[in-house]
CSV table of C-alpha atoms in Angstrom, one decimal:
chain,number,residue,atom,x,y,z
A,1,UNK,CA,-40.9,-14.3,9.6
A,2,UNK,CA,-42.9,-14.3,6.6
A,3,UNK,CA,-40.1,-14.4,3.9
A,4,UNK,CA,-40.9,-17.1,1.5
A,5,UNK,CA,-37.4,-17.1,-0.1
A,6,UNK,CA,-34.6,-18.5,0.4
A,7,UNK,CA,-31.4,-16.9,0.9
A,8,UNK,CA,-27.3,-16.9,2.1
A,9,UNK,CA,-24.3,-14.8,2.9
A,10,UNK,CA,-23.4,-12.4,1.2
A,11,UNK,CA,-20.5,-9.4,1.3
A,12,UNK,CA,-20.8,-6.2,3.1
A,13,UNK,CA,-17.6,-4.0,3.6
A,14,UNK,CA,-17.0,-1.5,6.2
A,15,UNK,CA,-14.4,1.1,7.2
A,16,UNK,CA,-16.2,4.5,6.5
A,17,UNK,CA,-13.5,5.5,4.0
A,18,UNK,CA,-10.6,4.3,6.1
A,19,UNK,CA,-9.1,1.2,5.2
A,20,UNK,CA,-8.8,-0.9,8.1
A,21,UNK,CA,-5.1,-2.5,7.8
A,22,UNK,CA,-4.3,-6.3,8.7
A,23,UNK,CA,-2.4,-4.9,11.8
A,24,UNK,CA,-5.0,-2.6,12.9
A,25,UNK,CA,-7.6,-5.2,12.7
A,26,UNK,CA,-5.6,-7.6,14.7
A,27,UNK,CA,-5.9,-4.9,17.6
A,28,UNK,CA,-8.9,-5.7,19.9
A,29,UNK,CA,-10.9,-7.5,17.4
A,30,UNK,CA,-14.0,-9.0,18.0
A,31,UNK,CA,-15.0,-12.3,17.1
A,32,UNK,CA,-14.5,-13.6,13.5
A,33,UNK,CA,-16.3,-16.5,11.4
A,34,UNK,CA,-13.4,-17.6,9.1
A,35,UNK,CA,-10.3,-19.3,10.1
A,36,UNK,CA,-6.7,-17.9,10.7
A,37,UNK,CA,-5.5,-20.1,7.9
A,38,UNK,CA,-7.6,-18.3,5.5
A,39,UNK,CA,-6.3,-18.2,1.7
A,40,UNK,CA,-8.0,-14.9,0.8
A,41,UNK,CA,-6.3,-12.2,-0.7
A,42,UNK,CA,-7.3,-9.2,-2.4
A,43,UNK,CA,-9.4,-5.6,-1.9
A,44,UNK,CA,-13.4,-5.7,-1.4
A,45,UNK,CA,-14.8,-2.0,-2.0
A,46,UNK,CA,-18.3,-0.9,-0.6
A,47,UNK,CA,-20.5,1.7,-0.2
A,48,UNK,CA,-23.6,3.1,1.3
A,49,UNK,CA,-25.7,3.1,4.6
A,50,UNK,CA,-24.5,5.3,7.3
A,51,UNK,CA,-26.8,3.4,9.4
A,52,UNK,CA,-24.1,0.2,9.2
A,53,UNK,CA,-21.3,2.3,10.1
A,54,UNK,CA,-21.0,1.1,13.8
A,55,UNK,CA,-21.7,-2.5,12.7
A,56,UNK,CA,-19.1,-2.0,9.5
A,57,UNK,CA,-16.4,-1.2,11.6
A,58,UNK,CA,-16.6,-4.3,14.2
A,59,UNK,CA,-17.3,-6.5,11.1
A,60,UNK,CA,-14.2,-5.4,8.9
A,61,UNK,CA,-12.0,-5.7,12.0
A,62,UNK,CA,-13.3,-9.5,12.8
A,63,UNK,CA,-13.2,-10.4,9.1
A,64,UNK,CA,-9.4,-9.1,8.6
A,65,UNK,CA,-8.2,-10.5,11.3
A,66,UNK,CA,-9.3,-14.2,9.9
A,67,UNK,CA,-8.1,-12.8,6.4
A,68,UNK,CA,-4.9,-10.6,7.0
A,69,UNK,CA,-4.4,-10.7,3.4
A,70,UNK,CA,-7.6,-9.0,2.6
A,71,UNK,CA,-8.5,-5.0,2.9
A,72,UNK,CA,-12.4,-4.0,3.2
A,73,UNK,CA,-12.9,-0.5,2.6
A,74,UNK,CA,-16.3,0.7,3.5
A,75,UNK,CA,-17.9,4.4,2.5
A,76,UNK,CA,-20.8,5.4,4.8
A,77,UNK,CA,-21.6,8.0,1.9
A,78,UNK,CA,-25.7,7.2,2.6
A,79,UNK,CA,-27.8,4.5,0.8
A,80,UNK,CA,-28.5,6.1,-2.7
A,81,UNK,CA,-24.5,6.9,-3.4
A,82,UNK,CA,-24.0,3.4,-2.5
A,83,UNK,CA,-26.8,1.6,-4.4
A,84,UNK,CA,-25.2,4.4,-7.5
A,85,UNK,CA,-21.8,3.1,-7.0
A,86,UNK,CA,-22.5,-0.5,-7.2
A,87,UNK,CA,-24.6,0.0,-10.1
A,88,UNK,CA,-22.1,1.5,-12.1
A,89,UNK,CA,-19.3,-1.0,-11.1
A,90,UNK,CA,-17.6,1.3,-8.7
A,91,UNK,CA,-17.7,-0.8,-5.6
A,92,UNK,CA,-18.5,-4.6,-5.3
A,93,UNK,CA,-21.3,-4.4,-3.1
A,94,UNK,CA,-23.7,-1.8,-1.7
A,95,UNK,CA,-25.0,-1.4,2.1
A,96,UNK,CA,-28.4,0.1,1.6
A,97,UNK,CA,-31.4,1.1,4.0
A,98,UNK,CA,-33.6,0.7,1.0
A,99,UNK,CA,-33.8,-2.5,-1.2
A,100,UNK,CA,-33.3,-1.7,-5.0
A,101,UNK,CA,-36.4,-0.4,-6.8
A,102,UNK,CA,-37.9,-1.6,-9.9
A,103,UNK,CA,-36.4,0.7,-11.9
A,104,UNK,CA,-33.1,0.1,-10.6
A,105,UNK,CA,-34.2,-3.6,-11.2
A,106,UNK,CA,-34.7,-2.8,-14.6
A,107,UNK,CA,-31.3,-1.7,-15.6
A,108,UNK,CA,-27.8,-3.4,-16.0
A,109,UNK,CA,-25.1,-3.9,-13.1
A,110,UNK,CA,-21.8,-3.4,-14.4
A,111,UNK,CA,-20.6,-5.6,-11.4
A,112,UNK,CA,-22.3,-8.6,-12.3
A,113,UNK,CA,-22.3,-10.9,-15.2
A,114,UNK,CA,-24.2,-10.4,-18.4
A,115,UNK,CA,-28.1,-10.6,-18.0
A,116,UNK,CA,-27.7,-10.9,-14.0
A,117,UNK,CA,-29.7,-8.9,-11.7
A,118,UNK,CA,-28.3,-8.2,-8.3
A,119,UNK,CA,-30.3,-9.1,-5.0
A,120,UNK,CA,-31.2,-7.5,-1.8
A,121,UNK,CA,-30.0,-9.5,1.3
A,122,UNK,CA,-30.9,-8.5,4.8
A,123,UNK,CA,-28.2,-7.9,7.4
A,124,UNK,CA,-28.6,-5.5,9.7
A,125,UNK,CA,-31.7,-4.7,11.6
A,126,UNK,CA,-32.3,-1.7,14.1
A,127,UNK,CA,-35.0,0.7,15.7
A,128,UNK,CA,-34.7,4.5,13.9
A,129,UNK,CA,-34.6,6.9,16.9
A,130,UNK,CA,-36.3,10.1,16.9
A,131,UNK,CA,-33.7,12.3,19.1
A,132,UNK,CA,-33.9,15.4,20.4
A,133,UNK,CA,-32.2,18.2,22.2
A,134,UNK,CA,-34.5,20.4,23.9
A,135,UNK,CA,-33.8,23.1,26.5
A,136,UNK,CA,-35.2,21.1,30.1
A,137,UNK,CA,-36.5,18.0,28.7
A,138,UNK,CA,-35.5,14.7,29.7
A,139,UNK,CA,-38.5,12.5,28.7
A,140,UNK,CA,-40.6,13.1,25.4
A,141,UNK,CA,-43.2,11.0,24.2
A,142,UNK,CA,-44.9,11.6,20.8
A,143,UNK,CA,-47.4,9.7,18.1
A,144,UNK,CA,-47.1,9.4,14.5
A,145,UNK,CA,-49.3,12.6,13.6
A,146,UNK,CA,-47.6,14.9,15.7
A,147,UNK,CA,-44.1,13.5,14.4
A,148,UNK,CA,-45.4,14.1,11.2
A,149,UNK,CA,-46.6,17.9,11.7
A,150,UNK,CA,-43.3,18.6,13.4
A,151,UNK,CA,-41.1,17.1,10.5
A,152,UNK,CA,-43.4,19.2,8.1
A,153,UNK,CA,-43.6,22.3,9.7
A,154,UNK,CA,-46.7,22.7,11.0
A,155,UNK,CA,-45.9,22.4,14.6
A,156,UNK,CA,-43.2,25.3,14.9
A,157,UNK,CA,-43.2,25.7,19.0
A,158,UNK,CA,-41.8,23.1,21.4
A,159,UNK,CA,-44.9,23.9,23.7
A,160,UNK,CA,-47.4,23.5,20.9
A,161,UNK,CA,-51.0,21.9,22.2
A,162,UNK,CA,-50.5,18.9,20.4
A,163,UNK,CA,-47.0,18.2,22.0
A,164,UNK,CA,-48.1,19.1,25.3
A,165,UNK,CA,-51.1,16.9,25.5
A,166,UNK,CA,-48.9,14.1,24.6
A,167,UNK,CA,-46.5,14.9,27.7
A,168,UNK,CA,-48.5,15.8,30.8
A,169,UNK,CA,-46.6,17.1,33.7
A,170,UNK,CA,-43.8,17.8,31.2
A,171,UNK,CA,-42.4,21.6,30.8
A,172,UNK,CA,-41.9,22.6,27.5
A,173,UNK,CA,-40.0,25.7,26.4
A,174,UNK,CA,-42.0,28.4,24.3
A,175,UNK,CA,-39.0,27.9,21.8
A,176,UNK,CA,-38.9,27.2,18.4
A,177,UNK,CA,-38.7,23.6,16.9
A,178,UNK,CA,-35.2,22.9,14.2
A,179,UNK,CA,-36.2,19.5,13.1
A,180,UNK,CA,-33.2,18.2,11.0
A,181,UNK,CA,-33.5,15.6,8.1
A,182,UNK,CA,-30.9,13.7,5.7
A,183,UNK,CA,-30.4,16.0,3.3
A,184,UNK,CA,-28.5,13.0,1.0
A,185,UNK,CA,-30.6,10.5,-0.6
A,186,UNK,CA,-31.3,8.3,2.6
A,187,UNK,CA,-32.3,4.7,3.4
A,188,UNK,CA,-33.0,5.8,6.8
A,189,UNK,CA,-35.1,9.0,5.4
A,190,UNK,CA,-37.2,6.2,3.3
A,191,UNK,CA,-37.7,4.3,6.3
A,192,UNK,CA,-38.9,7.1,8.5
A,193,UNK,CA,-41.6,8.2,5.6
A,194,UNK,CA,-42.6,5.2,5.0
A,195,UNK,CA,-43.5,4.5,8.9
A,196,UNK,CA,-45.4,8.2,8.9
A,197,UNK,CA,-47.2,7.1,5.6
A,198,UNK,CA,-48.3,4.0,7.2
A,199,UNK,CA,-49.1,5.2,10.2
A,200,UNK,CA,-50.5,8.9,10.0
A,201,UNK,CA,-51.2,8.9,6.3
A,202,UNK,CA,-53.6,12.0,6.6
A,203,UNK,CA,-50.5,14.1,7.8
A,204,UNK,CA,-47.9,12.5,5.4
A,205,UNK,CA,-49.2,12.4,2.4
A,206,UNK,CA,-45.7,11.6,0.5
A,207,UNK,CA,-44.7,8.1,-0.6
A,208,UNK,CA,-41.8,7.2,1.0
A,209,UNK,CA,-38.6,7.9,-0.8
A,210,UNK,CA,-35.0,8.2,0.1
A,211,UNK,CA,-35.1,11.8,-0.6
A,212,UNK,CA,-36.7,13.8,2.4
A,213,UNK,CA,-40.0,14.9,0.6
A,214,UNK,CA,-40.7,18.7,2.2
A,215,UNK,CA,-39.2,21.9,1.7
A,216,UNK,CA,-38.8,22.1,5.5
A,217,UNK,CA,-36.4,22.0,8.6
A,218,UNK,CA,-32.5,21.5,8.5
A,219,UNK,CA,-30.8,19.3,6.2
A,220,UNK,CA,-27.3,17.6,7.6
A,221,UNK,CA,-25.3,15.1,5.5
A,222,UNK,CA,-25.3,11.1,6.5
A,223,UNK,CA,-26.0,9.9,9.8
A,224,UNK,CA,-23.1,11.8,11.2
A,225,UNK,CA,-24.6,15.3,10.0
A,226,UNK,CA,-28.0,14.7,11.7
A,227,UNK,CA,-26.5,13.7,14.9
A,228,UNK,CA,-24.0,16.3,15.0
A,229,UNK,CA,-26.6,19.3,14.4
A,230,UNK,CA,-29.3,18.2,16.6
A,231,UNK,CA,-26.4,17.5,19.7
A,232,UNK,CA,-25.1,21.3,18.7
A,233,UNK,CA,-28.4,23.0,18.0
A,234,UNK,CA,-30.4,24.3,20.2
A,235,UNK,CA,-34.1,22.8,21.1
A,236,UNK,CA,-33.7,20.5,17.8
A,237,UNK,CA,-35.1,17.1,16.7
A,238,UNK,CA,-33.9,14.7,14.1
A,239,UNK,CA,-34.4,10.8,13.3
A,240,UNK,CA,-30.9,8.3,13.2
A,241,UNK,CA,-29.9,4.9,13.4
A,242,UNK,CA,-30.9,4.0,17.0
A,243,UNK,CA,-27.0,3.2,17.7
A,244,UNK,CA,-26.1,6.6,16.8
A,245,UNK,CA,-28.2,8.4,19.7
A,246,UNK,CA,-25.2,8.9,22.4
A,247,UNK,CA,-26.5,11.0,25.3
A,248,UNK,CA,-29.6,12.9,23.0
A,249,UNK,CA,-32.8,12.2,24.0
A,250,UNK,CA,-34.9,9.4,22.6
A,251,UNK,CA,-38.6,9.8,21.9
A,252,UNK,CA,-41.1,7.1,22.8
A,253,UNK,CA,-43.5,6.8,20.2
A,254,UNK,CA,-46.9,5.7,20.3
A,255,UNK,CA,-47.9,2.3,19.7
A,256,UNK,CA,-51.4,1.4,20.5
A,257,UNK,CA,-52.4,2.9,23.7
A,258,UNK,CA,-48.4,2.7,25.4
A,259,UNK,CA,-45.5,5.0,24.3
A,260,UNK,CA,-42.7,3.0,23.5
A,261,UNK,CA,-38.7,3.4,23.3
A,262,UNK,CA,-36.3,1.6,20.7
A,263,UNK,CA,-35.3,-1.5,21.3
A,264,UNK,CA,-33.6,-4.2,19.3
A,265,UNK,CA,-36.1,-6.8,20.7
A,266,UNK,CA,-38.9,-4.5,19.1
A,267,UNK,CA,-37.7,-3.9,16.0
A,268,UNK,CA,-36.9,-7.6,15.8
A,269,UNK,CA,-41.0,-8.3,15.9
A,270,UNK,CA,-41.8,-6.2,13.0
A,271,UNK,CA,-39.5,-7.8,10.9
A,272,UNK,CA,-40.7,-11.4,12.0
A,273,UNK,CA,-44.2,-10.2,11.0
A,274,UNK,CA,-43.7,-8.7,8.0
A,275,UNK,CA,-44.0,-10.3,4.4
A,276,UNK,CA,-41.9,-10.5,1.7
A,277,UNK,CA,-41.7,-7.6,-1.1
A,278,UNK,CA,-43.8,-9.0,-4.1
A,279,UNK,CA,-42.8,-9.9,-7.4
A,280,UNK,CA,-38.8,-10.4,-6.6
A,281,UNK,CA,-36.8,-13.3,-7.7
A,282,UNK,CA,-36.7,-16.1,-5.5
A,283,UNK,CA,-33.3,-15.2,-4.1
A,284,UNK,CA,-34.3,-11.3,-3.5
A,285,UNK,CA,-35.0,-11.4,0.2
A,286,UNK,CA,-36.5,-7.5,0.2
A,287,UNK,CA,-38.9,-7.0,3.3
A,288,UNK,CA,-42.2,-4.9,3.4
A,289,UNK,CA,-42.2,-3.7,6.3
A,290,UNK,CA,-45.7,-3.9,8.4
A,291,UNK,CA,-45.6,-1.0,10.9
A,292,UNK,CA,-49.2,-0.2,11.7
A,293,UNK,CA,-49.0,-2.9,14.6
A,294,UNK,CA,-50.7,-1.7,17.9
A,295,UNK,CA,-48.8,-4.1,20.0
A,296,UNK,CA,-46.9,-2.2,22.5
A,297,UNK,CA,-43.6,-5.0,22.2
A,298,UNK,CA,-43.4,-3.7,18.7
A,299,UNK,CA,-41.3,-1.2,17.7
A,300,UNK,CA,-42.5,0.0,14.3
A,301,UNK,CA,-39.6,2.5,13.4
A,302,UNK,CA,-37.7,0.1,12.3
A,303,UNK,CA,-35.0,-0.5,9.3
A,304,UNK,CA,-33.7,-3.3,7.4
A,305,UNK,CA,-30.7,-2.5,6.0
A,306,UNK,CA,-28.8,-5.0,3.0
A,307,UNK,CA,-26.3,-6.0,1.2
A,308,UNK,CA,-26.9,-5.5,-2.3
A,309,UNK,CA,-24.9,-7.8,-4.2
A,310,UNK,CA,-24.7,-10.3,-7.4
A,311,UNK,CA,-25.6,-13.9,-7.7
A,312,UNK,CA,-23.2,-14.0,-10.2
A,313,UNK,CA,-19.7,-11.8,-10.7
A,314,UNK,CA,-18.3,-10.6,-14.0
A,315,UNK,CA,-15.4,-10.9,-11.8
A,316,UNK,CA,-14.7,-14.6,-9.7
A,317,UNK,CA,-12.0,-13.1,-7.7
A,318,UNK,CA,-14.4,-10.5,-6.4
A,319,UNK,CA,-17.4,-13.0,-6.3
A,320,UNK,CA,-15.0,-14.9,-3.8
A,321,UNK,CA,-14.4,-12.0,-1.5
A,322,UNK,CA,-18.2,-10.9,-1.5
A,323,UNK,CA,-19.4,-14.4,-0.5
A,324,UNK,CA,-17.0,-14.6,2.3
A,325,UNK,CA,-17.2,-11.5,3.6
A,326,UNK,CA,-21.3,-11.6,3.2
A,327,UNK,CA,-21.6,-14.7,4.5
A,328,UNK,CA,-19.3,-13.7,7.7
A,329,UNK,CA,-21.7,-11.0,8.5
A,330,UNK,CA,-24.9,-12.6,8.1
A,331,UNK,CA,-23.9,-15.8,10.4
A,332,UNK,CA,-24.8,-15.9,13.7
A,333,UNK,CA,-21.1,-14.7,14.8
A,334,UNK,CA,-21.0,-11.8,12.8
A,335,UNK,CA,-24.9,-11.0,14.0
A,336,UNK,CA,-23.6,-10.8,17.8
A,337,UNK,CA,-20.5,-8.7,16.5
A,338,UNK,CA,-23.1,-6.3,15.3
A,339,UNK,CA,-25.5,-6.3,18.3
A,340,UNK,CA,-22.4,-6.0,20.5
A,341,UNK,CA,-21.2,-2.9,18.8
A,342,UNK,CA,-24.5,-1.3,17.3
A,343,UNK,CA,-27.3,-2.6,19.4
A,344,UNK,CA,-29.0,-4.2,16.3
A,345,UNK,CA,-31.1,-7.1,16.5
A,346,UNK,CA,-29.7,-10.3,15.0
A,347,UNK,CA,-31.5,-12.1,12.3
A,348,UNK,CA,-33.8,-14.7,13.2
A,349,UNK,CA,-32.3,-18.1,12.5
A,350,UNK,CA,-35.1,-18.7,10.0
A,351,UNK,CA,-33.9,-15.1,7.9
A,352,UNK,CA,-30.2,-16.2,8.7
A,353,UNK,CA,-30.6,-20.0,7.1
A,354,UNK,CA,-32.3,-17.8,3.8
A,355,UNK,CA,-29.6,-15.3,3.7
A,356,UNK,CA,-27.1,-18.5,4.1
A,357,UNK,CA,-28.3,-20.4,1.1
A,358,UNK,CA,-28.3,-17.2,-1.0
A,359,UNK,CA,-24.6,-16.4,-0.4
A,360,UNK,CA,-23.7,-20.3,-1.0
A,361,UNK,CA,-25.1,-19.6,-4.5
A,362,UNK,CA,-23.0,-16.4,-4.9
A,363,UNK,CA,-20.7,-17.3,-8.2
């Protein structure tokens, strides 16, 4: 890992719009990092990346089991909505597949102490799957340029020669392609766009951003919306956190001379080889993903999802809750819970230590 900053546990919350009760959390809960004699009390509210939903549900259950007088609420409203809610003071922290941008960092953060800027802490690493539901097709291989042409609307038929050339022996239907993208501001979209812009810049000529950049295809709200649209549609393709792919087909993407399926190991390898974003505060751990690798042990269509928190909160009680929760989810125990529930890639021991350092300093 090339990050040259320090870090520490922070606080992310989750329960997709549902507050898990202490009773529910005690049923079938995963291991927690805090002792059951906890004296913590209160309510922790967060919102943001829908990619984190499965992990957050398990994190919340484990944390509430260990801290029965704390309620954690996480609304998987999307990365953009989560950052907006956090900036305005509507939630205590945000989950986001995109780090704060320069314009956001230039503004004020209502939940933070005066003149304090929020920081990005990596807590969730996961491959993004290109999912498909195509009649008669079980296996599909695509390179970045072809994926870009499909989602831009340049390739409109499944038996297009460009797709056929990459799938020798596969019978592709003479059917229209329905390409499904996120309709909301989405960090998953930004990561998907960043991959295509880095690997196929001659085709994907728009810089990565949370909104989908082209007026093509079909839009769907949130990760669940994309998965539902691809599942219930005909001859469809979309992109989503790999943990949500379910029974859908998953594209193998070209890396070097091979076609590679999403994997936690391949995603982690890309993050470990990627540098920190330049020009940030020492306690901001945003990562600039390097996606142009030709090493087939890497899976470059990956997202790093963050807990966006205040180094110093205006409300000390909320700071204590954020510190405890984010500390748990970024710990070895918390990362194992996420890996078991969502198939995510645990943070490396080096990155865990950096996040832990930052979290320890929250006040």
